[in-house]
Short mmCIF file of N, CA and C in Angstrom, two decimals:
data_model
loop_
_atom_site.label_atom_id
_atom_site.label_comp_id
_atom_site.label_asym_id
_atom_site.label_seq_id
_atom_site.Cartn_x
_atom_site.Cartn_y
_atom_site.Cartn_z
N MET A 1 -19.04 -2.21 -4.75
CA MET A 1 -18.10 -1.23 -5.25
C MET A 1 -17.71 -1.53 -6.69
N GLY A 2 -17.54 -2.80 -7.00
CA GLY A 2 -17.14 -3.18 -8.35
C GLY A 2 -18.16 -2.74 -9.40
N ARG A 3 -19.43 -2.89 -9.06
CA ARG A 3 -20.47 -2.47 -10.01
C ARG A 3 -20.43 -0.97 -10.22
N GLU A 4 -20.22 -0.21 -9.14
CA GLU A 4 -20.18 1.25 -9.24
C GLU A 4 -19.03 1.70 -10.15
N LEU A 5 -17.92 0.97 -10.10
CA LEU A 5 -16.76 1.32 -10.91
C LEU A 5 -16.75 0.63 -12.26
N GLY A 6 -17.64 -0.34 -12.42
CA GLY A 6 -17.71 -1.06 -13.69
C GLY A 6 -16.58 -2.06 -13.87
N ILE A 7 -16.06 -2.61 -12.75
CA ILE A 7 -14.99 -3.61 -12.83
C ILE A 7 -15.31 -4.76 -11.88
N SER A 8 -14.65 -5.88 -12.11
CA SER A 8 -14.90 -7.05 -11.27
C SER A 8 -14.22 -6.89 -9.90
N ARG A 9 -14.53 -7.81 -9.01
CA ARG A 9 -13.97 -7.75 -7.65
C ARG A 9 -12.47 -8.04 -7.60
N THR A 10 -11.99 -8.85 -8.54
CA THR A 10 -10.58 -9.28 -8.49
C THR A 10 -9.60 -8.10 -8.52
N PRO A 11 -9.71 -7.15 -9.46
CA PRO A 11 -8.76 -6.03 -9.43
C PRO A 11 -8.89 -5.17 -8.17
N ILE A 12 -10.10 -5.06 -7.65
CA ILE A 12 -10.29 -4.29 -6.42
C ILE A 12 -9.61 -5.01 -5.26
N ARG A 13 -9.81 -6.32 -5.17
CA ARG A 13 -9.19 -7.12 -4.11
C ARG A 13 -7.66 -7.02 -4.20
N GLU A 14 -7.11 -7.10 -5.42
CA GLU A 14 -5.66 -7.00 -5.61
C GLU A 14 -5.15 -5.62 -5.21
N ALA A 15 -5.87 -4.58 -5.58
CA ALA A 15 -5.46 -3.21 -5.22
C ALA A 15 -5.47 -3.03 -3.71
N LEU A 16 -6.51 -3.56 -3.05
CA LEU A 16 -6.57 -3.45 -1.59
C LEU A 16 -5.43 -4.22 -0.93
N GLN A 17 -5.07 -5.37 -1.49
CA GLN A 17 -3.95 -6.14 -0.94
C GLN A 17 -2.63 -5.37 -1.07
N HIS A 18 -2.47 -4.65 -2.18
CA HIS A 18 -1.28 -3.81 -2.34
C HIS A 18 -1.25 -2.72 -1.28
N LEU A 19 -2.40 -2.12 -1.01
CA LEU A 19 -2.48 -1.07 0.02
C LEU A 19 -2.17 -1.65 1.41
N VAL A 20 -2.61 -2.89 1.65
CA VAL A 20 -2.29 -3.55 2.92
C VAL A 20 -0.78 -3.79 3.00
N GLN A 21 -0.18 -4.27 1.90
CA GLN A 21 1.27 -4.52 1.88
C GLN A 21 2.06 -3.25 2.10
N TYR A 22 1.59 -2.12 1.57
CA TYR A 22 2.25 -0.84 1.77
C TYR A 22 2.02 -0.31 3.19
N GLY A 23 1.15 -0.96 3.94
CA GLY A 23 0.88 -0.52 5.30
C GLY A 23 -0.06 0.66 5.37
N LEU A 24 -0.82 0.90 4.30
CA LEU A 24 -1.72 2.05 4.25
C LEU A 24 -3.16 1.70 4.60
N VAL A 25 -3.45 0.40 4.62
CA VAL A 25 -4.79 -0.07 4.96
C VAL A 25 -4.64 -1.15 6.02
N GLU A 26 -5.52 -1.11 7.03
CA GLU A 26 -5.53 -2.12 8.08
C GLU A 26 -6.73 -3.04 7.86
N VAL A 27 -6.53 -4.32 8.15
CA VAL A 27 -7.60 -5.30 8.03
C VAL A 27 -8.04 -5.68 9.43
N SER A 28 -9.34 -5.67 9.64
CA SER A 28 -9.92 -6.09 10.91
C SER A 28 -11.12 -6.97 10.60
N GLY A 29 -10.90 -8.28 10.68
CA GLY A 29 -11.97 -9.20 10.31
C GLY A 29 -12.26 -9.09 8.83
N ARG A 30 -13.50 -8.73 8.51
CA ARG A 30 -13.89 -8.59 7.10
C ARG A 30 -13.92 -7.14 6.65
N SER A 31 -13.46 -6.24 7.51
CA SER A 31 -13.47 -4.82 7.13
C SER A 31 -12.04 -4.30 7.00
N MET A 32 -11.95 -3.20 6.29
CA MET A 32 -10.66 -2.53 6.09
C MET A 32 -10.85 -1.06 6.35
N ARG A 33 -9.77 -0.41 6.78
CA ARG A 33 -9.82 1.03 6.96
C ARG A 33 -8.46 1.62 6.63
N VAL A 34 -8.47 2.88 6.25
CA VAL A 34 -7.23 3.58 5.96
C VAL A 34 -6.44 3.70 7.26
N ARG A 35 -5.20 3.36 7.21
CA ARG A 35 -4.35 3.39 8.39
C ARG A 35 -3.75 4.77 8.54
N VAL A 36 -3.84 5.31 9.73
CA VAL A 36 -3.21 6.58 10.05
C VAL A 36 -1.82 6.24 10.59
N LEU A 37 -0.80 6.80 9.96
CA LEU A 37 0.56 6.51 10.41
C LEU A 37 0.84 7.22 11.73
N SER A 38 1.34 6.46 12.65
CA SER A 38 1.71 7.02 13.94
C SER A 38 3.06 7.71 13.81
N PRO A 39 3.42 8.52 14.78
CA PRO A 39 4.78 9.07 14.77
C PRO A 39 5.84 7.98 14.73
N ASP A 40 5.60 6.86 15.42
CA ASP A 40 6.54 5.74 15.36
C ASP A 40 6.71 5.24 13.93
N ASP A 41 5.58 5.07 13.22
CA ASP A 41 5.63 4.60 11.83
C ASP A 41 6.47 5.53 10.96
N VAL A 42 6.25 6.82 11.12
CA VAL A 42 7.00 7.82 10.34
C VAL A 42 8.48 7.74 10.68
N PHE A 43 8.79 7.64 11.97
CA PHE A 43 10.19 7.55 12.40
C PHE A 43 10.86 6.33 11.77
N TYR A 44 10.22 5.17 11.86
CA TYR A 44 10.82 3.94 11.32
C TYR A 44 11.00 4.04 9.81
N LEU A 45 10.03 4.60 9.13
CA LEU A 45 10.11 4.77 7.69
C LEU A 45 11.33 5.62 7.31
N TYR A 46 11.49 6.73 7.99
CA TYR A 46 12.62 7.61 7.69
C TYR A 46 13.95 7.03 8.18
N GLN A 47 13.93 6.25 9.23
CA GLN A 47 15.16 5.62 9.72
C GLN A 47 15.73 4.69 8.65
N VAL A 48 14.87 3.88 8.05
CA VAL A 48 15.31 2.96 7.00
C VAL A 48 15.68 3.75 5.75
N ARG A 49 14.84 4.71 5.41
CA ARG A 49 15.09 5.51 4.21
C ARG A 49 16.45 6.21 4.30
N ARG A 50 16.77 6.74 5.47
CA ARG A 50 18.03 7.47 5.65
C ARG A 50 19.22 6.58 5.35
N VAL A 51 19.22 5.38 5.89
CA VAL A 51 20.34 4.45 5.68
C VAL A 51 20.51 4.14 4.19
N LEU A 52 19.39 3.80 3.53
CA LEU A 52 19.47 3.41 2.12
C LEU A 52 19.84 4.58 1.22
N VAL A 53 19.22 5.73 1.44
CA VAL A 53 19.46 6.88 0.56
C VAL A 53 20.88 7.42 0.72
N LEU A 54 21.39 7.47 1.94
CA LEU A 54 22.76 7.96 2.12
C LEU A 54 23.77 7.02 1.47
N GLU A 55 23.50 5.73 1.52
CA GLU A 55 24.37 4.78 0.82
C GLU A 55 24.26 4.98 -0.69
N ALA A 56 23.07 5.24 -1.19
CA ALA A 56 22.89 5.49 -2.62
C ALA A 56 23.65 6.74 -3.05
N VAL A 57 23.63 7.78 -2.24
CA VAL A 57 24.38 9.00 -2.56
C VAL A 57 25.87 8.67 -2.65
N ARG A 58 26.36 7.91 -1.68
CA ARG A 58 27.78 7.54 -1.68
C ARG A 58 28.14 6.77 -2.94
N LEU A 59 27.29 5.81 -3.30
CA LEU A 59 27.57 5.00 -4.50
C LEU A 59 27.38 5.79 -5.79
N ALA A 60 26.43 6.70 -5.81
CA ALA A 60 26.13 7.47 -7.03
C ALA A 60 27.12 8.60 -7.25
N PHE A 61 27.78 9.04 -6.20
CA PHE A 61 28.68 10.19 -6.34
C PHE A 61 29.75 9.89 -7.38
N GLY A 62 29.90 10.79 -8.32
CA GLY A 62 30.86 10.62 -9.40
C GLY A 62 30.31 9.82 -10.58
N ARG A 63 29.13 9.22 -10.43
CA ARG A 63 28.52 8.44 -11.50
C ARG A 63 27.40 9.20 -12.20
N LEU A 64 26.99 10.30 -11.62
CA LEU A 64 25.94 11.12 -12.25
C LEU A 64 26.54 11.81 -13.46
N THR A 65 25.85 11.73 -14.57
CA THR A 65 26.36 12.28 -15.81
C THR A 65 25.97 13.75 -15.98
N LYS A 66 26.59 14.38 -16.95
CA LYS A 66 26.21 15.76 -17.29
C LYS A 66 24.74 15.82 -17.68
N ASP A 67 24.28 14.81 -18.43
CA ASP A 67 22.87 14.75 -18.82
C ASP A 67 21.95 14.63 -17.60
N ASP A 68 22.38 13.84 -16.61
CA ASP A 68 21.59 13.73 -15.36
C ASP A 68 21.44 15.10 -14.72
N MET A 69 22.55 15.82 -14.62
CA MET A 69 22.53 17.12 -13.96
C MET A 69 21.68 18.13 -14.75
N GLU A 70 21.80 18.10 -16.06
CA GLU A 70 20.99 19.00 -16.88
C GLU A 70 19.50 18.68 -16.75
N ARG A 71 19.17 17.39 -16.69
CA ARG A 71 17.78 16.99 -16.52
C ARG A 71 17.25 17.44 -15.16
N LEU A 72 18.04 17.26 -14.11
CA LEU A 72 17.61 17.71 -12.78
C LEU A 72 17.44 19.22 -12.74
N ASP A 73 18.37 19.93 -13.35
CA ASP A 73 18.24 21.40 -13.41
C ASP A 73 16.95 21.80 -14.15
N ALA A 74 16.61 21.04 -15.20
CA ALA A 74 15.40 21.35 -15.97
C ALA A 74 14.13 21.09 -15.15
N PHE A 75 14.20 20.16 -14.19
CA PHE A 75 13.04 19.87 -13.34
C PHE A 75 12.87 20.89 -12.22
N ASP A 76 13.91 21.68 -11.95
CA ASP A 76 13.80 22.70 -10.89
C ASP A 76 12.64 23.64 -11.24
N PRO A 77 11.65 23.77 -10.35
CA PRO A 77 10.46 24.56 -10.69
C PRO A 77 10.66 26.07 -10.65
N GLY A 78 11.83 26.53 -10.25
CA GLY A 78 12.09 27.96 -10.26
C GLY A 78 11.56 28.69 -9.05
N ASP A 79 11.26 29.97 -9.24
CA ASP A 79 10.83 30.82 -8.14
C ASP A 79 9.48 30.39 -7.58
N PHE A 80 9.27 30.73 -6.32
CA PHE A 80 8.07 30.31 -5.60
C PHE A 80 6.78 30.84 -6.24
N SER A 81 5.79 29.99 -6.21
CA SER A 81 4.43 30.34 -6.64
C SER A 81 3.49 29.51 -5.78
N ASP A 82 2.33 30.03 -5.45
CA ASP A 82 1.40 29.26 -4.63
C ASP A 82 0.38 28.49 -5.46
N SER A 83 0.66 28.32 -6.73
CA SER A 83 -0.25 27.60 -7.62
C SER A 83 -0.12 26.08 -7.43
N PRO A 84 -1.18 25.35 -7.69
CA PRO A 84 -1.11 23.88 -7.62
C PRO A 84 -0.08 23.31 -8.60
N GLU A 85 0.09 23.97 -9.75
CA GLU A 85 1.08 23.50 -10.73
C GLU A 85 2.49 23.59 -10.16
N TYR A 86 2.76 24.64 -9.39
CA TYR A 86 4.08 24.79 -8.79
C TYR A 86 4.33 23.69 -7.77
N VAL A 87 3.34 23.38 -6.97
CA VAL A 87 3.48 22.32 -5.97
C VAL A 87 3.74 20.99 -6.68
N ARG A 88 3.00 20.71 -7.75
CA ARG A 88 3.24 19.47 -8.52
C ARG A 88 4.64 19.45 -9.12
N ALA A 89 5.11 20.59 -9.57
CA ALA A 89 6.47 20.67 -10.13
C ALA A 89 7.51 20.39 -9.05
N CYS A 90 7.28 20.88 -7.84
CA CYS A 90 8.19 20.58 -6.72
C CYS A 90 8.20 19.09 -6.42
N GLN A 91 7.02 18.47 -6.46
CA GLN A 91 6.93 17.02 -6.23
C GLN A 91 7.66 16.24 -7.32
N GLN A 92 7.54 16.68 -8.56
CA GLN A 92 8.22 15.99 -9.66
C GLN A 92 9.74 16.16 -9.54
N PHE A 93 10.18 17.33 -9.11
CA PHE A 93 11.60 17.60 -8.89
C PHE A 93 12.14 16.66 -7.82
N ASP A 94 11.39 16.53 -6.72
CA ASP A 94 11.77 15.62 -5.63
C ASP A 94 11.88 14.19 -6.14
N LEU A 95 10.87 13.75 -6.85
CA LEU A 95 10.85 12.39 -7.38
C LEU A 95 12.04 12.15 -8.31
N GLU A 96 12.28 13.07 -9.21
CA GLU A 96 13.37 12.92 -10.18
C GLU A 96 14.73 12.88 -9.49
N LEU A 97 14.93 13.74 -8.51
CA LEU A 97 16.20 13.76 -7.79
C LEU A 97 16.46 12.43 -7.09
N HIS A 98 15.50 11.98 -6.31
CA HIS A 98 15.70 10.75 -5.54
C HIS A 98 15.82 9.53 -6.44
N ARG A 99 15.05 9.48 -7.50
CA ARG A 99 15.15 8.33 -8.41
C ARG A 99 16.45 8.33 -9.19
N THR A 100 16.92 9.49 -9.59
CA THR A 100 18.18 9.56 -10.32
C THR A 100 19.33 9.08 -9.44
N ILE A 101 19.36 9.53 -8.21
CA ILE A 101 20.43 9.09 -7.29
C ILE A 101 20.34 7.57 -7.10
N ALA A 102 19.14 7.06 -6.88
CA ALA A 102 18.97 5.62 -6.67
C ALA A 102 19.45 4.83 -7.89
N GLU A 103 19.08 5.27 -9.08
CA GLU A 103 19.48 4.57 -10.30
C GLU A 103 20.99 4.63 -10.51
N ARG A 104 21.58 5.78 -10.25
CA ARG A 104 23.02 5.94 -10.46
C ARG A 104 23.86 5.28 -9.37
N SER A 105 23.21 4.73 -8.34
CA SER A 105 23.97 4.01 -7.31
C SER A 105 24.64 2.78 -7.92
N GLY A 106 24.09 2.28 -9.04
CA GLY A 106 24.67 1.10 -9.68
C GLY A 106 24.20 -0.20 -9.04
N ASN A 107 23.33 -0.09 -8.04
CA ASN A 107 22.83 -1.28 -7.35
C ASN A 107 21.33 -1.36 -7.60
N PRO A 108 20.89 -2.26 -8.50
CA PRO A 108 19.48 -2.31 -8.84
C PRO A 108 18.57 -2.68 -7.66
N LEU A 109 19.05 -3.53 -6.76
CA LEU A 109 18.24 -3.89 -5.60
C LEU A 109 18.07 -2.68 -4.67
N LEU A 110 19.14 -1.95 -4.44
CA LEU A 110 19.08 -0.74 -3.62
C LEU A 110 18.14 0.28 -4.28
N ALA A 111 18.27 0.46 -5.58
CA ALA A 111 17.42 1.41 -6.30
C ALA A 111 15.95 1.02 -6.18
N HIS A 112 15.66 -0.26 -6.30
CA HIS A 112 14.28 -0.74 -6.18
C HIS A 112 13.72 -0.46 -4.77
N LYS A 113 14.49 -0.77 -3.75
CA LYS A 113 14.04 -0.54 -2.37
C LYS A 113 13.82 0.95 -2.10
N ILE A 114 14.71 1.78 -2.60
CA ILE A 114 14.56 3.22 -2.42
C ILE A 114 13.30 3.72 -3.13
N ARG A 115 13.07 3.25 -4.34
CA ARG A 115 11.85 3.65 -5.06
C ARG A 115 10.60 3.27 -4.28
N LYS A 116 10.58 2.05 -3.74
CA LYS A 116 9.41 1.60 -2.97
C LYS A 116 9.24 2.45 -1.71
N LEU A 117 10.33 2.74 -1.01
CA LEU A 117 10.23 3.59 0.18
C LEU A 117 9.80 5.00 -0.19
N HIS A 118 10.36 5.53 -1.25
CA HIS A 118 9.99 6.88 -1.69
C HIS A 118 8.52 6.93 -2.08
N ASP A 119 8.05 5.89 -2.77
CA ASP A 119 6.63 5.83 -3.13
C ASP A 119 5.76 5.81 -1.87
N ARG A 120 6.20 5.07 -0.88
CA ARG A 120 5.43 5.01 0.38
C ARG A 120 5.43 6.36 1.07
N VAL A 121 6.57 7.03 1.09
CA VAL A 121 6.63 8.36 1.68
C VAL A 121 5.68 9.30 0.94
N GLN A 122 5.66 9.19 -0.40
CA GLN A 122 4.78 10.06 -1.20
C GLN A 122 3.31 9.81 -0.90
N LEU A 123 2.97 8.58 -0.55
CA LEU A 123 1.58 8.27 -0.25
C LEU A 123 1.11 8.88 1.06
N VAL A 124 2.04 9.11 1.97
CA VAL A 124 1.64 9.65 3.28
C VAL A 124 1.99 11.12 3.45
N CYS A 125 2.87 11.62 2.61
CA CYS A 125 3.23 13.03 2.72
C CYS A 125 3.78 13.51 1.39
N SER A 126 3.41 14.69 1.04
CA SER A 126 3.89 15.27 -0.20
C SER A 126 5.09 16.15 0.09
N PRO A 127 6.08 16.16 -0.80
CA PRO A 127 7.18 17.08 -0.61
C PRO A 127 6.65 18.51 -0.66
N THR A 128 7.15 19.32 0.18
CA THR A 128 6.67 20.70 0.22
C THR A 128 7.66 21.61 -0.48
N THR A 129 7.22 22.81 -0.72
CA THR A 129 8.11 23.80 -1.32
C THR A 129 9.26 24.10 -0.37
N GLU A 130 9.09 23.80 0.93
CA GLU A 130 10.16 24.00 1.91
C GLU A 130 11.39 23.15 1.57
N ARG A 131 11.17 22.03 0.97
CA ARG A 131 12.27 21.11 0.64
C ARG A 131 13.03 21.53 -0.61
N LEU A 132 12.52 22.50 -1.34
CA LEU A 132 13.12 22.91 -2.61
C LEU A 132 14.57 23.37 -2.45
N ALA A 133 14.84 24.23 -1.48
CA ALA A 133 16.20 24.71 -1.27
C ALA A 133 17.14 23.56 -0.91
N GLU A 134 16.62 22.59 -0.14
CA GLU A 134 17.43 21.42 0.23
C GLU A 134 17.77 20.59 -1.01
N HIS A 135 16.80 20.42 -1.90
CA HIS A 135 17.06 19.68 -3.14
C HIS A 135 18.14 20.38 -3.97
N ARG A 136 18.07 21.69 -4.02
CA ARG A 136 19.09 22.44 -4.76
C ARG A 136 20.46 22.28 -4.12
N GLU A 137 20.52 22.28 -2.80
CA GLU A 137 21.80 22.08 -2.09
C GLU A 137 22.39 20.71 -2.42
N ILE A 138 21.53 19.69 -2.47
CA ILE A 138 22.00 18.34 -2.79
C ILE A 138 22.59 18.30 -4.19
N ILE A 139 21.90 18.89 -5.14
CA ILE A 139 22.38 18.90 -6.52
C ILE A 139 23.71 19.66 -6.62
N THR A 140 23.80 20.79 -5.96
CA THR A 140 25.06 21.55 -5.96
C THR A 140 26.19 20.70 -5.40
N ALA A 141 25.92 20.00 -4.31
CA ALA A 141 26.95 19.14 -3.70
C ALA A 141 27.32 17.98 -4.62
N LEU A 142 26.33 17.42 -5.30
CA LEU A 142 26.61 16.32 -6.22
C LEU A 142 27.47 16.76 -7.40
N LYS A 143 27.35 18.03 -7.78
CA LYS A 143 28.15 18.58 -8.88
C LYS A 143 29.58 18.85 -8.44
N GLY A 144 29.82 18.94 -7.15
CA GLY A 144 31.15 19.25 -6.63
C GLY A 144 32.04 18.02 -6.60
N ASP A 145 33.13 18.17 -5.85
CA ASP A 145 34.09 17.06 -5.79
C ASP A 145 34.24 16.50 -4.38
N ASP A 146 33.24 16.74 -3.52
CA ASP A 146 33.30 16.29 -2.14
C ASP A 146 32.10 15.40 -1.84
N CYS A 147 32.33 14.10 -1.84
CA CYS A 147 31.26 13.13 -1.60
C CYS A 147 30.63 13.35 -0.22
N GLN A 148 31.45 13.66 0.78
CA GLN A 148 30.91 13.86 2.13
C GLN A 148 29.96 15.06 2.19
N ALA A 149 30.21 16.08 1.39
CA ALA A 149 29.32 17.24 1.34
C ALA A 149 27.96 16.83 0.74
N ALA A 150 27.98 15.97 -0.25
CA ALA A 150 26.73 15.49 -0.85
C ALA A 150 25.95 14.63 0.14
N ILE A 151 26.66 13.78 0.86
CA ILE A 151 26.01 12.94 1.87
C ILE A 151 25.43 13.82 2.98
N ALA A 152 26.19 14.83 3.41
CA ALA A 152 25.72 15.73 4.46
C ALA A 152 24.50 16.52 4.01
N ALA A 153 24.48 16.96 2.76
CA ALA A 153 23.33 17.71 2.24
C ALA A 153 22.08 16.81 2.22
N MET A 154 22.25 15.56 1.82
CA MET A 154 21.11 14.64 1.80
C MET A 154 20.67 14.31 3.22
N ALA A 155 21.63 14.10 4.13
CA ALA A 155 21.28 13.80 5.52
C ALA A 155 20.48 14.95 6.13
N LYS A 156 20.91 16.18 5.87
CA LYS A 156 20.18 17.36 6.37
C LYS A 156 18.76 17.36 5.82
N HIS A 157 18.62 17.13 4.54
CA HIS A 157 17.31 17.09 3.88
C HIS A 157 16.40 16.05 4.52
N LEU A 158 16.92 14.83 4.71
CA LEU A 158 16.10 13.77 5.28
C LEU A 158 15.74 14.06 6.74
N ASP A 159 16.67 14.63 7.49
CA ASP A 159 16.38 14.98 8.89
C ASP A 159 15.31 16.05 9.00
N LEU A 160 15.38 17.06 8.14
CA LEU A 160 14.36 18.12 8.16
C LEU A 160 13.00 17.59 7.69
N ALA A 161 13.01 16.71 6.70
CA ALA A 161 11.75 16.10 6.24
C ALA A 161 11.15 15.24 7.35
N LEU A 162 11.99 14.49 8.05
CA LEU A 162 11.50 13.68 9.16
C LEU A 162 10.89 14.56 10.24
N GLU A 163 11.58 15.62 10.60
CA GLU A 163 11.08 16.53 11.63
C GLU A 163 9.69 17.06 11.25
N SER A 164 9.55 17.47 10.01
CA SER A 164 8.28 18.00 9.51
C SER A 164 7.19 16.93 9.54
N GLN A 165 7.53 15.73 9.08
CA GLN A 165 6.53 14.66 9.04
C GLN A 165 6.17 14.15 10.42
N LEU A 166 7.12 14.17 11.36
CA LEU A 166 6.80 13.79 12.74
C LEU A 166 5.81 14.78 13.34
N ALA A 167 6.04 16.06 13.11
CA ALA A 167 5.12 17.08 13.63
C ALA A 167 3.72 16.86 13.07
N SER A 168 3.64 16.57 11.79
CA SER A 168 2.35 16.33 11.15
C SER A 168 1.69 15.07 11.71
N ALA A 169 2.48 14.01 11.87
CA ALA A 169 1.93 12.75 12.40
C ALA A 169 1.44 12.92 13.83
N LYS A 170 2.18 13.65 14.63
CA LYS A 170 1.76 13.88 16.03
C LYS A 170 0.45 14.65 16.07
N LYS A 171 0.29 15.58 15.16
CA LYS A 171 -0.93 16.38 15.11
C LYS A 171 -2.12 15.56 14.61
N ASN A 172 -1.89 14.67 13.65
CA ASN A 172 -2.97 13.93 13.01
C ASN A 172 -3.28 12.57 13.63
N PHE A 173 -2.37 12.06 14.44
CA PHE A 173 -2.56 10.73 15.02
C PHE A 173 -3.55 10.82 16.18
N PRO A 174 -4.54 9.93 16.20
CA PRO A 174 -5.54 9.99 17.28
C PRO A 174 -4.88 9.90 18.65
N SER A 175 -5.27 10.77 19.54
CA SER A 175 -4.64 10.83 20.86
C SER A 175 -4.95 9.61 21.71
N ASP A 176 -5.99 8.85 21.36
CA ASP A 176 -6.32 7.67 22.15
C ASP A 176 -5.50 6.44 21.75
N ARG A 177 -4.66 6.58 20.73
CA ARG A 177 -3.80 5.47 20.31
C ARG A 177 -2.41 5.70 20.84
N LYS A 178 -1.83 4.66 21.42
CA LYS A 178 -0.54 4.77 22.09
C LYS A 178 0.60 4.84 21.09
N THR A 179 1.55 5.70 21.38
CA THR A 179 2.79 5.80 20.60
C THR A 179 3.88 6.23 21.56
N ASP A 180 5.10 5.81 21.32
CA ASP A 180 6.18 6.14 22.25
C ASP A 180 7.36 6.81 21.56
N ILE A 181 7.10 7.52 20.50
CA ILE A 181 8.18 8.16 19.75
C ILE A 181 8.82 9.27 20.57
N SER A 182 10.10 9.37 20.47
CA SER A 182 10.81 10.45 21.13
C SER A 182 10.74 11.69 20.23
N SER A 183 10.76 12.84 20.82
CA SER A 183 10.76 14.06 20.00
C SER A 183 12.13 14.31 19.39
N SER A 184 13.11 13.58 19.87
CA SER A 184 14.46 13.72 19.34
C SER A 184 14.59 12.95 18.03
N LEU A 185 15.46 13.47 17.16
CA LEU A 185 15.71 12.77 15.90
C LEU A 185 16.79 11.71 16.05
N GLY A 186 17.31 11.57 17.24
CA GLY A 186 18.34 10.55 17.49
C GLY A 186 17.73 9.17 17.61
N ASP A 187 18.45 8.27 18.24
CA ASP A 187 17.96 6.91 18.41
C ASP A 187 16.71 6.90 19.26
N ARG A 188 15.85 5.94 18.98
CA ARG A 188 14.62 5.79 19.75
C ARG A 188 14.97 5.33 21.17
N PRO A 189 14.22 5.79 22.14
CA PRO A 189 14.46 5.33 23.50
C PRO A 189 14.06 3.86 23.63
N ARG A 190 14.66 3.19 24.52
CA ARG A 190 14.37 1.76 24.77
C ARG A 190 13.26 1.61 25.76
#
């Protein structure tokens, strides 16, 4: 592979190790394969993400500047279009919103963890245009004076994203592999 790409084995080995660390590649002996996330994997990912992001919203509330809000408004892709550019603009809007909240939390460790989780989510699922209205609701709530409304808007967004990603994971996960995820968004069954 290195010869085909014109690079040595070391950067390829390092890149594959990063993919293993992200949980996107499985190692079996001397071979590797792309890992298909199970519904359980998606649930756990969103369970952790929910805790961290809602705390970031709480910490960031009141710390977002006028410039932050203007920048987020500028990233809003506007009216619906089925073009690839519109989908990319929705993804950039999603990225900017979540990263801005994480940065404004004032906690660099929390912001770093959220960025890593968000990057992992992006690797397995792209934000859809369906999430656009939710992103706008979050921004509207962040502009207001009710922290609980902002937290509730983000919680709704994450719950709907989880529901969508669970449906996708259930459809794409091989039926011969065992998973015990509950269809409920509540606590996992024991």
